[in-house]
Tab-separated table of C-alpha atoms and ligand atoms in Angstrom:
chain	number	residue	atom	x	y	z
A	1	MET	CA	-0.719	20.206	-34.796
A	2	GLN	CA	-1.820	18.082	-32.101
A	3	THR	CA	-4.803	15.511	-32.068
A	4	VAL	CA	-6.763	15.505	-29.288
A	5	GLN	CA	-6.770	11.923	-27.766
A	6	GLN	CA	-10.253	10.858	-27.357
A	7	PHE	CA	-11.033	9.262	-23.999
A	8	THR	CA	-13.553	6.401	-25.682
A	9	SER	CA	-13.587	5.300	-29.000
A	10	LEU	CA	-17.382	4.159	-28.491
A	11	SER	CA	-18.804	4.872	-31.425
A	12	HIS	CA	-22.260	2.867	-31.999
A	13	LEU	CA	-24.867	0.649	-30.795
A	14	SER	CA	-26.060	-2.530	-32.868
A	15	CYS	CA	-28.916	-4.880	-32.466
A	16	SER	CA	-27.082	-8.372	-31.671
A	17	GLN	CA	-29.599	-10.344	-33.947
A	18	CYS	CA	-29.792	-8.228	-37.148
A	19	GLY	CA	-27.523	-5.432	-36.812
A	20	GLN	CA	-29.450	-1.990	-37.038
A	21	GLN	CA	-27.913	0.652	-35.244
A	22	TYR	CA	-29.108	2.782	-32.048
A	23	SER	CA	-27.795	6.257	-31.083
A	24	ILE	CA	-25.395	6.221	-28.565
A	25	PHE	CA	-26.396	9.590	-27.234
A	26	GLU	CA	-30.032	8.540	-26.256
A	27	VAL	CA	-30.447	5.402	-23.225
A	28	HIS	CA	-31.654	2.561	-24.473
A	29	SER	CA	-32.972	-0.839	-22.923
A	30	PHE	CA	-32.663	-3.447	-25.783
A	31	ALA	CA	-33.183	-3.814	-29.103
A	32	THR	CA	-36.622	-3.771	-29.985
A	33	CYS	CA	-36.565	-4.926	-33.644
A	34	CYS	CA	-35.659	-8.491	-32.327
A	35	ASN	CA	-36.324	-8.242	-28.838
A	36	GLN	CA	-32.378	-9.033	-28.546
A	37	PRO	CA	-29.209	-7.351	-26.606
A	38	LEU	CA	-28.011	-4.260	-27.998
A	39	VAL	CA	-24.085	-4.160	-28.256
A	40	ALA	CA	-21.371	-1.312	-28.038
A	41	GLY	CA	-19.414	-0.966	-30.474
A	42	TYR	CA	-15.814	1.506	-31.126
A	43	GLU	CA	-13.802	2.820	-34.110
A	44	LEU	CA	-10.848	0.308	-33.026
A	45	SER	CA	-8.472	3.079	-35.034
A	46	ASN	CA	-4.725	2.349	-34.246
A	47	THR	CA	-5.020	5.093	-31.390
A	48	PHE	CA	-5.157	2.415	-28.654
A	49	SER	CA	-2.020	0.142	-28.993
A	50	LYS	CA	-0.954	-2.235	-26.011
A	51	SER	CA	1.787	-0.564	-25.477
A	52	SER	CA	-0.395	2.372	-24.354
A	53	LEU	CA	-1.448	0.395	-21.371
A	54	ARG	CA	1.870	0.965	-19.691
A	55	GLY	CA	1.926	2.721	-16.758
A	56	ARG	CA	-2.185	2.979	-16.433
A	57	VAL	CA	-4.261	2.594	-13.646
A	58	SER	CA	-4.432	-1.023	-12.020
A	59	THR	CA	-8.163	-1.360	-12.590
A	60	MET	CA	-10.554	-2.243	-15.855
A	61	TRP	CA	-10.153	1.261	-16.508
A	62	ARG	CA	-7.153	0.981	-17.890
A	63	TYR	CA	-8.704	0.057	-21.250
A	64	ARG	CA	-10.636	2.983	-21.354
A	65	GLU	CA	-10.648	3.475	-24.879
A	66	VAL	CA	-12.713	0.329	-25.523
A	67	LEU	CA	-14.976	1.092	-22.368
A	68	PRO	CA	-18.128	3.299	-23.011
A	69	VAL	CA	-17.823	6.110	-21.024
A	70	PHE	CA	-17.430	9.785	-22.408
A	71	GLU	CA	-16.194	11.806	-19.593
A	72	PRO	CA	-13.429	11.328	-17.387
A	73	ASP	CA	-15.913	12.415	-14.595
A	74	ASN	CA	-18.418	10.428	-14.840
A	75	ILE	CA	-16.712	7.655	-13.932
A	76	VAL	CA	-17.554	5.518	-10.889
A	77	SER	CA	-14.387	3.240	-9.774
A	78	LEU	CA	-13.788	1.522	-6.522
A	79	GLY	CA	-10.984	-0.309	-8.208
A	80	GLU	CA	-12.309	-3.012	-10.179
A	81	GLY	CA	-10.702	-5.581	-12.491
A	82	MET	CA	-6.853	-6.096	-12.732
A	83	THR	CA	-7.721	-9.299	-10.516
A	84	PRO	CA	-4.940	-12.072	-10.458
A	85	ILE	CA	-4.397	-14.919	-12.732
A	86	LEU	CA	-3.431	-17.580	-9.886
A	87	THR	CA	-1.471	-21.212	-10.378
A	88	PRO	CA	-3.053	-23.787	-8.265
A	89	LYS	CA	0.216	-25.729	-7.460
A	90	HIS	CA	-1.373	-28.313	-5.096
A	91	LEU	CA	-4.127	-29.077	-7.624
A	92	ARG	CA	-1.886	-29.083	-10.500
A	93	SER	CA	0.026	-32.026	-9.437
A	94	LYS	CA	-2.565	-33.840	-7.741
A	95	TYR	CA	-4.482	-33.954	-11.018
A	96	GLU	CA	-1.529	-33.657	-13.599
A	97	LEU	CA	-3.009	-30.634	-14.683
A	98	PRO	CA	-0.015	-28.738	-15.586
A	99	GLN	CA	-1.608	-25.607	-17.060
A	100	LEU	CA	-4.273	-25.204	-14.702
A	101	PHE	CA	-5.186	-21.657	-14.238
A	102	ILE	CA	-7.508	-19.618	-11.769
A	103	LYS	CA	-8.769	-16.226	-12.752
A	104	ASP	CA	-9.810	-14.862	-9.020
A	105	GLU	CA	-12.721	-11.965	-9.376
A	106	SER	CA	-13.146	-12.847	-5.521
A	107	GLY	CA	-11.117	-9.747	-4.567
A	108	ASN	CA	-13.460	-7.269	-6.554
A	109	PRO	CA	-15.282	-4.667	-4.517
A	110	THR	CA	-18.896	-6.364	-2.896
A	111	GLY	CA	-16.755	-9.203	-3.472
A	112	SER	CA	-17.714	-10.365	-7.065
A	113	PHE	CA	-17.100	-9.693	-10.631
A	114	LYS	CA	-20.511	-7.791	-10.675
A	115	ALA	CA	-18.429	-5.059	-9.683
A	116	ARG	CA	-16.971	-4.956	-13.487
A	117	GLY	CA	-20.593	-4.425	-14.873
A	118	LEU	CA	-21.926	-2.465	-12.766
A	119	SER	CA	-19.178	0.041	-12.355
A	120	ALA	CA	-19.369	0.573	-16.555
A	121	ALA	CA	-23.584	0.793	-15.624
A	122	VAL	CA	-23.800	2.987	-13.075
A	123	SER	CA	-20.810	5.206	-14.595
A	124	LYS	CA	-23.303	5.203	-17.656
A	125	ALA	CA	-26.320	6.412	-15.901
A	126	LYS	CA	-24.516	9.039	-13.976
A	127	GLU	CA	-23.873	10.304	-17.140
A	128	ALA	CA	-27.337	9.852	-18.735
A	129	GLY	CA	-28.448	12.364	-15.441
A	130	ALA	CA	-30.296	9.533	-13.801
A	131	HIS	CA	-30.901	9.991	-10.238
A	132	ASN	CA	-32.129	6.252	-9.406
A	133	CYS	CA	-31.220	2.341	-10.929
A	134	ILE	CA	-32.808	-0.387	-10.399
A	135	VAL	CA	-31.815	-4.581	-10.862
A	136	PRO	CA	-33.374	-7.686	-10.400
A	137	THR	CA	-30.592	-9.707	-8.872
A	138	ALA	CA	-30.158	-13.258	-7.773
A	139	GLY	CA	-28.023	-11.546	-5.139
A	140	ASN	CA	-24.425	-10.284	-6.048
A	141	ALA	CA	-25.704	-7.651	-8.566
A	142	GLY	CA	-27.869	-5.735	-6.096
A	143	GLY	CA	-25.115	-5.443	-3.798
A	144	ALA	CA	-22.453	-4.233	-6.520
A	145	LEU	CA	-25.410	-1.492	-7.788
A	146	ALA	CA	-26.121	-0.510	-4.160
A	147	ALA	CA	-22.361	-0.117	-3.464
A	148	TYR	CA	-22.025	1.968	-7.026
A	149	CYS	CA	-24.798	3.880	-6.280
A	150	ALA	CA	-23.841	5.210	-3.119
A	151	ALA	CA	-20.079	6.128	-4.519
A	152	ALA	CA	-21.861	7.996	-7.411
A	153	GLY	CA	-24.663	9.462	-5.224
A	154	MET	CA	-27.426	7.948	-6.724
A	155	LYS	CA	-30.594	5.585	-5.147
A	156	ALA	CA	-30.599	2.037	-5.993
A	157	ILE	CA	-33.382	-0.143	-5.679
A	158	VAL	CA	-32.622	-3.751	-5.449
A	159	VAL	CA	-35.055	-6.422	-6.287
A	160	MET	CA	-33.865	-9.796	-4.599
A	161	PRO	CA	-35.779	-13.151	-4.390
A	162	SER	CA	-36.683	-13.793	-0.755
A	163	HIS	CA	-34.333	-17.164	-0.567
A	164	THR	CA	-31.103	-15.201	-0.930
A	165	PRO	CA	-29.175	-15.681	2.279
A	166	GLN	CA	-28.812	-12.456	4.719
A	167	VAL	CA	-25.803	-11.426	3.588
A	168	PHE	CA	-26.893	-10.656	0.072
A	169	LYS	CA	-29.402	-8.532	2.009
A	170	ASP	CA	-27.363	-6.618	4.739
A	171	GLU	CA	-24.733	-5.357	2.342
A	172	CYS	CA	-27.828	-3.655	0.247
A	173	LEU	CA	-29.149	-2.081	3.327
A	174	LEU	CA	-25.820	-0.994	4.310
A	175	TYR	CA	-24.756	0.582	0.916
A	176	GLY	CA	-28.152	2.289	1.680
A	177	ALA	CA	-30.396	0.820	-1.104
A	178	GLU	CA	-33.925	0.230	-0.727
A	179	LEU	CA	-34.416	-3.417	-0.816
A	180	VAL	CA	-37.548	-5.134	-2.659
A	181	LEU	CA	-38.126	-9.018	-1.713
A	182	VAL	CA	-39.818	-11.471	-3.815
A	183	ASP	CA	-40.570	-14.794	-3.564
A	184	GLY	CA	-39.406	-16.770	-6.542
A	185	LEU	CA	-36.451	-16.289	-8.949
A	186	ILE	CA	-34.588	-13.533	-10.710
A	187	SER	CA	-37.485	-13.793	-13.638
A	188	ASP	CA	-39.737	-13.178	-11.201
A	189	CYS	CA	-37.924	-9.891	-9.696
A	190	ALA	CA	-37.479	-9.115	-13.147
A	191	LYS	CA	-41.518	-8.571	-13.498
A	192	LYS	CA	-41.753	-7.039	-10.118
A	193	VAL	CA	-39.178	-4.369	-11.687
A	194	ALA	CA	-41.272	-3.940	-14.776
A	195	GLN	CA	-43.934	-2.960	-12.557
A	196	LEU	CA	-42.073	-0.509	-10.332
A	197	LYS	CA	-40.596	0.883	-13.495
A	198	GLN	CA	-44.063	2.609	-14.387
A	199	THR	CA	-44.148	4.545	-11.128
A	200	ILE	CA	-40.401	5.563	-10.539
A	201	ASP	CA	-38.045	6.933	-13.179
A	202	CYS	CA	-35.385	5.116	-12.979
A	203	PHE	CA	-32.175	3.241	-15.056
A	204	ASP	CA	-32.847	-0.098	-15.665
A	205	ILE	CA	-29.616	-2.062	-15.286
A	206	SER	CA	-31.687	-5.667	-15.953
A	207	THR	CA	-28.342	-8.202	-17.251
A	208	LEU	CA	-28.178	-7.399	-20.825
A	209	LYS	CA	-31.489	-5.108	-21.404
A	210	GLU	CA	-29.055	-2.605	-21.107
A	211	PRO	CA	-25.791	-2.448	-23.598
A	212	TRP	CA	-23.100	-1.439	-20.311
A	213	ARG	CA	-22.516	-4.137	-17.809
A	214	LEU	CA	-21.264	-6.486	-20.703
A	215	GLU	CA	-18.687	-3.780	-21.691
A	216	GLY	CA	-17.836	-3.639	-17.960
A	217	LYS	CA	-17.394	-7.850	-17.839
A	218	LYS	CA	-15.852	-8.095	-21.055
A	219	THR	CA	-12.756	-6.914	-19.391
A	220	MET	CA	-11.918	-10.158	-17.843
A	221	GLY	CA	-11.159	-11.292	-21.703
A	222	TYR	CA	-8.666	-8.180	-22.062
A	223	GLU	CA	-7.145	-8.821	-19.151
A	224	ILE	CA	-6.620	-12.411	-19.641
A	225	ALA	CA	-4.881	-11.612	-22.687
A	226	GLU	CA	-2.854	-9.036	-21.114
A	227	GLN	CA	-1.919	-11.004	-17.928
A	228	MET	CA	-0.808	-13.895	-20.100
A	229	ASP	CA	1.374	-11.892	-22.280
A	230	TRP	CA	-1.067	-12.210	-25.237
A	231	THR	CA	-1.938	-15.106	-25.801
A	232	LEU	CA	-5.216	-16.841	-24.670
A	233	PRO	CA	-5.780	-20.271	-23.048
A	234	ASP	CA	-7.047	-23.444	-24.685
A	235	VAL	CA	-10.222	-23.860	-22.773
A	236	ILE	CA	-12.090	-21.469	-20.321
A	237	LEU	CA	-14.571	-22.569	-17.819
A	238	TYR	CA	-17.448	-19.876	-16.990
A	239	PRO	CA	-19.996	-20.270	-14.522
A	240	THR	CA	-23.307	-18.975	-16.791
A	241	GLY	CA	-26.065	-17.314	-15.516
A	242	GLY	CA	-27.360	-14.307	-17.647
A	243	GLY	CA	-24.220	-15.251	-19.681
A	244	THR	CA	-22.578	-11.352	-19.216
A	245	GLY	CA	-19.026	-12.718	-18.629
A	246	LEU	CA	-19.019	-15.535	-21.248
A	247	ILE	CA	-20.308	-12.539	-24.290
A	248	GLY	CA	-18.156	-9.794	-23.149
A	249	MET	CA	-15.145	-12.207	-23.065
A	250	TRP	CA	-15.945	-13.428	-26.475
A	251	LYS	CA	-16.550	-9.727	-27.650
A	252	ALA	CA	-13.241	-8.547	-26.217
A	253	PHE	CA	-11.295	-11.193	-28.113
A	254	ALA	CA	-12.740	-10.375	-31.154
A	255	GLU	CA	-11.822	-6.601	-30.600
A	256	MET	CA	-8.300	-7.228	-29.452
A	257	GLU	CA	-8.108	-9.688	-33.121
A	258	GLN	CA	-9.656	-6.474	-35.126
A	259	MET	CA	-6.836	-4.321	-33.213
A	260	GLY	CA	-4.303	-6.695	-33.792
A	261	TRP	CA	-3.094	-7.199	-30.358
A	262	ILE	CA	-3.660	-10.917	-30.244
A	263	GLY	CA	-4.451	-13.747	-33.634
A	264	SER	CA	-7.398	-15.708	-34.301
A	265	GLN	CA	-6.582	-18.508	-31.961
A	266	ARG	CA	-9.841	-18.475	-29.457
A	267	PRO	CA	-10.475	-20.551	-26.286
A	268	LYS	CA	-13.235	-23.798	-25.882
A	269	MET	CA	-15.533	-21.485	-24.187
A	270	ILE	CA	-17.507	-23.874	-21.689
A	271	ALA	CA	-20.519	-22.537	-19.862
A	272	VAL	CA	-20.817	-24.519	-16.587
A	273	GLN	CA	-24.877	-24.462	-15.084
A	274	ALA	CA	-26.362	-25.519	-12.230
A	275	ALA	CA	-28.232	-28.436	-12.218
A	276	THR	CA	-31.188	-27.227	-10.561
A	277	CYS	CA	-30.992	-24.223	-13.062
A	278	GLN	CA	-29.606	-25.517	-16.665
A	279	PRO	CA	-32.012	-24.008	-19.311
A	280	ILE	CA	-28.785	-23.486	-21.565
A	281	VAL	CA	-27.920	-27.024	-21.537
A	282	HIS	CA	-31.808	-28.130	-21.888
A	283	THR	CA	-31.833	-25.782	-25.179
A	284	TRP	CA	-28.147	-27.314	-26.161
A	285	LYS	CA	-29.644	-30.706	-26.219
A	286	GLY	CA	-32.375	-29.959	-27.699
A	287	VAL	CA	-35.054	-30.904	-24.736
A	288	GLN	CA	-36.611	-27.660	-25.871
A	289	PRO	CA	-36.819	-25.215	-28.662
A	290	ASN	CA	-35.367	-22.419	-26.097
A	291	ALA	CA	-35.447	-21.377	-22.408
A	292	LYS	CA	-38.343	-19.406	-22.363
A	293	ASN	CA	-40.245	-21.219	-20.377
A	294	TYR	CA	-37.949	-22.956	-18.690
A	295	THR	CA	-38.223	-23.442	-15.241
A	296	GLY	CA	-35.449	-23.677	-12.778
A	297	ARG	CA	-35.164	-24.527	-8.824
A	298	PRO	CA	-32.898	-22.310	-6.813
A	299	SER	CA	-29.058	-23.381	-6.147
A	300	ILE	CA	-26.451	-22.551	-3.455
A	301	ALA	CA	-24.960	-20.578	-6.661
A	302	ASN	CA	-27.399	-18.094	-6.592
A	303	GLY	CA	-25.650	-16.229	-9.866
A	304	LEU	CA	-26.716	-19.227	-11.814
A	305	ALA	CA	-30.249	-19.552	-10.828
A	306	VAL	CA	-31.496	-17.811	-13.751
A	307	PRO	CA	-34.190	-19.695	-15.617
A	308	ASN	CA	-34.737	-17.769	-19.079
A	309	PRO	CA	-31.445	-15.762	-19.872
A	310	PHE	CA	-32.222	-12.865	-21.959
A	311	ALA	CA	-29.099	-13.175	-23.969
A	312	GLU	CA	-29.855	-17.087	-24.823
A	313	ASN	CA	-28.891	-16.836	-28.209
A	314	MET	CA	-25.396	-14.865	-27.898
A	315	ILE	CA	-24.244	-17.552	-25.312
A	316	LEU	CA	-25.753	-20.687	-27.461
A	317	ARG	CA	-23.592	-18.480	-30.535
A	318	VAL	CA	-20.327	-18.501	-28.598
A	319	LEU	CA	-20.493	-21.834	-27.290
A	320	ARG	CA	-20.932	-22.869	-30.930
A	321	GLU	CA	-18.385	-20.796	-32.392
A	322	SER	CA	-15.499	-21.672	-30.021
A	323	GLY	CA	-16.280	-25.417	-29.995
A	324	GLY	CA	-17.579	-25.655	-26.499
A	325	LEU	CA	-20.220	-26.455	-24.876
A	326	PRO	CA	-22.823	-26.232	-21.318
A	327	ILE	CA	-22.593	-28.681	-18.685
A	328	ALA	CA	-24.579	-28.957	-15.319
A	329	VAL	CA	-23.313	-29.712	-11.816
A	330	GLN	CA	-24.873	-30.246	-8.455
A	331	ASP	CA	-24.891	-28.353	-5.844
A	332	ALA	CA	-23.323	-30.814	-3.769
A	333	ASP	CA	-20.223	-31.333	-6.372
A	334	MET	CA	-19.894	-27.242	-5.638
A	335	ILE	CA	-19.906	-27.619	-1.967
A	336	SER	CA	-17.192	-30.324	-2.021
A	337	ALA	CA	-15.105	-28.407	-4.860
A	338	VAL	CA	-15.453	-25.738	-2.540
A	339	LYS	CA	-14.411	-27.501	0.853
A	340	GLU	CA	-11.209	-28.969	-1.894
A	341	ILE	CA	-10.117	-25.850	-3.075
A	342	ALA	CA	-9.749	-24.196	0.349
A	343	LYS	CA	-8.114	-26.991	1.622
A	344	THR	CA	-5.557	-27.495	-0.794
A	345	GLU	CA	-5.119	-24.076	-2.033
A	346	GLY	CA	-6.005	-21.456	0.744
A	347	LEU	CA	-8.837	-20.220	-1.806
A	348	LEU	CA	-12.294	-19.639	-0.452
A	349	ILE	CA	-14.086	-19.741	-3.689
A	350	ALA	CA	-17.599	-19.153	-4.830
A	351	PRO	CA	-20.127	-21.965	-5.187
A	352	GLU	CA	-20.371	-20.903	-8.481
A	353	GLY	CA	-16.516	-21.101	-9.036
A	354	GLY	CA	-16.979	-24.565	-7.492
A	355	ALA	CA	-18.904	-25.879	-10.100
A	356	LEU	CA	-16.199	-25.007	-12.051
A	357	TRP	CA	-13.970	-27.632	-10.739
A	358	LYS	CA	-16.258	-30.671	-11.018
A	359	ALA	CA	-17.391	-29.536	-14.387
A	360	LEU	CA	-13.880	-29.719	-15.736
A	361	LEU	CA	-12.805	-33.225	-14.182
A	362	ASP	CA	-16.110	-34.858	-15.937
A	363	LEU	CA	-15.067	-33.159	-19.328
A	364	ILE	CA	-11.854	-34.443	-19.048
A	365	ASP	CA	-13.478	-37.734	-18.469
A	366	GLN	CA	-15.265	-37.255	-21.762
A	367	GLN	CA	-12.145	-36.306	-23.044
A	368	GLU	CA	-13.537	-32.779	-23.956
A	369	ILE	CA	-10.611	-31.213	-22.252
A	370	HIS	CA	-7.158	-32.540	-22.011
A	371	ARG	CA	-5.422	-32.602	-19.196
A	372	GLY	CA	-2.152	-30.559	-20.669
A	373	GLN	CA	-4.045	-27.941	-22.386
A	374	LYS	CA	-3.662	-24.433	-21.035
A	375	ILE	CA	-7.087	-24.213	-18.894
A	376	LEU	CA	-8.780	-21.127	-16.912
A	377	MET	CA	-11.528	-21.319	-14.679
A	378	LEU	CA	-12.762	-18.171	-13.476
A	379	ASN	CA	-13.901	-17.729	-9.770
A	380	THR	CA	-16.294	-15.003	-10.248
A	381	GLY	CA	-16.834	-14.317	-6.336
A	382	SER	CA	-15.783	-15.136	-2.966
A	383	GLY	CA	-17.465	-17.735	-0.794
A	384	TYR	CA	-17.350	-15.446	2.110
A	385	LYS	CA	-20.756	-14.669	1.467
A	386	TYR	CA	-21.789	-18.117	1.138
A	387	LEU	CA	-21.019	-19.599	4.161
A	388	GLU	CA	-24.088	-19.841	6.389
A	389	ASN	CA	-24.933	-22.248	3.842
A	390	ILE	CA	-21.825	-24.132	2.818
A	391	ILE	CA	-20.432	-24.902	6.666
B	1	PLP	C1	-23.790	-13.222	-11.749
B	1	PLP	C2	-22.758	-14.281	-10.900
B	1	PLP	C3	-22.362	-15.609	-12.249
B	1	PLP	C4	-23.207	-15.542	-13.503
B	1	PLP	O1	-22.745	-14.245	-14.212
B	1	PLP	P1	-23.298	-14.133	-15.395
B	1	PLP	O2	-22.829	-13.039	-16.232
B	1	PLP	O3	-24.749	-13.287	-15.530
B	1	PLP	O4	-23.455	-15.200	-16.399
B	1	PLP	C5	-21.388	-16.272	-11.530
B	1	PLP	N1	-20.996	-16.301	-10.609
B	1	PLP	C6	-21.389	-15.311	-9.383
B	1	PLP	C7	-20.392	-15.509	-8.231
B	1	PLP	C8	-22.196	-14.192	-10.017
B	1	PLP	O5	-22.735	-13.349	-8.783
B	2	ZN	ZN1	-32.472	-6.371	-34.887
């Protein structure tokens, strides 16, 4: 007898704090039991093996069994994921970093890794029959939402700080989104979203206030393992705003271990923040009990200007479990790094990615990272969208 291969193994949603379960057949925002993010769980049976990846589509949807979409027709894809892991040969030799790698997300649709999360979330919004989606954003998530909504035939409402560089606004308008500008940071945009939702029926795609963007971004973890032949780096540096990618990769590693794809070895996870907005660093150092009342200022790395990350507890847990730590970098150092990597490697990375380079050199000085280790920097976006402030 033939058994039907299910498209997804999604089985439940649970509270990231207490584990209480929520239905996967209803639309949920976050776990109201503990006011924490919801996380998706899968039936990780032996139907999904590494070898089944062979010959599959070269996007993040190659991992469909561990992605949340029920019906293939609901997938909204623009070719996101399966980005290259580069070996920056000049930086390697000049700085004696023989095993330095850059996973380069700049080639994703709309020029950042936000495409992964929004591909997953807009697909689920479509599956839920939504017509409108709304997001508060520091920049890149807005462009990605606008593009994926255009592809899905849905309306996007993007709420963005008014100081965001023009290109982030223009792309939203070109993709047909409604753009709402707010004086303040993404936290102020979130308040505006709450207000708009009272009069407009829309699917809220705020960072970790719905469970699906996390699922899209976790595919970076799957790709790192697959592309590095099922071994993980010793260290991963990740530019952390809301923390979705950091938490997502950690989740992917756990799922892969459960499926027997990798062992128990884990990278040391480094959360890199902007000096002007470093809530995780402040909580980590005991300057504050948590980030709820942290006030930040804008950064050229607008993806890092997230003063009150909703998933703070989950970010801290990943750092603790991995033996990692958070570190902050000045804007001027991010710009120097972007310029240096452009000149030496021919890569025009986002300032968020540039922050990683300065953080890496600092952590080597502090002996938190050793030169011979297998080090992966996750460049989350393209520098082209930031040029007006870099030149
Ligand atoms: C959003 C963003 C980040 C931060 O990502 P989180 O998952 O929210 O921590 C980093 N870099 C870029 C380019 C971004 O757009
Ligand atoms: Zn709970």
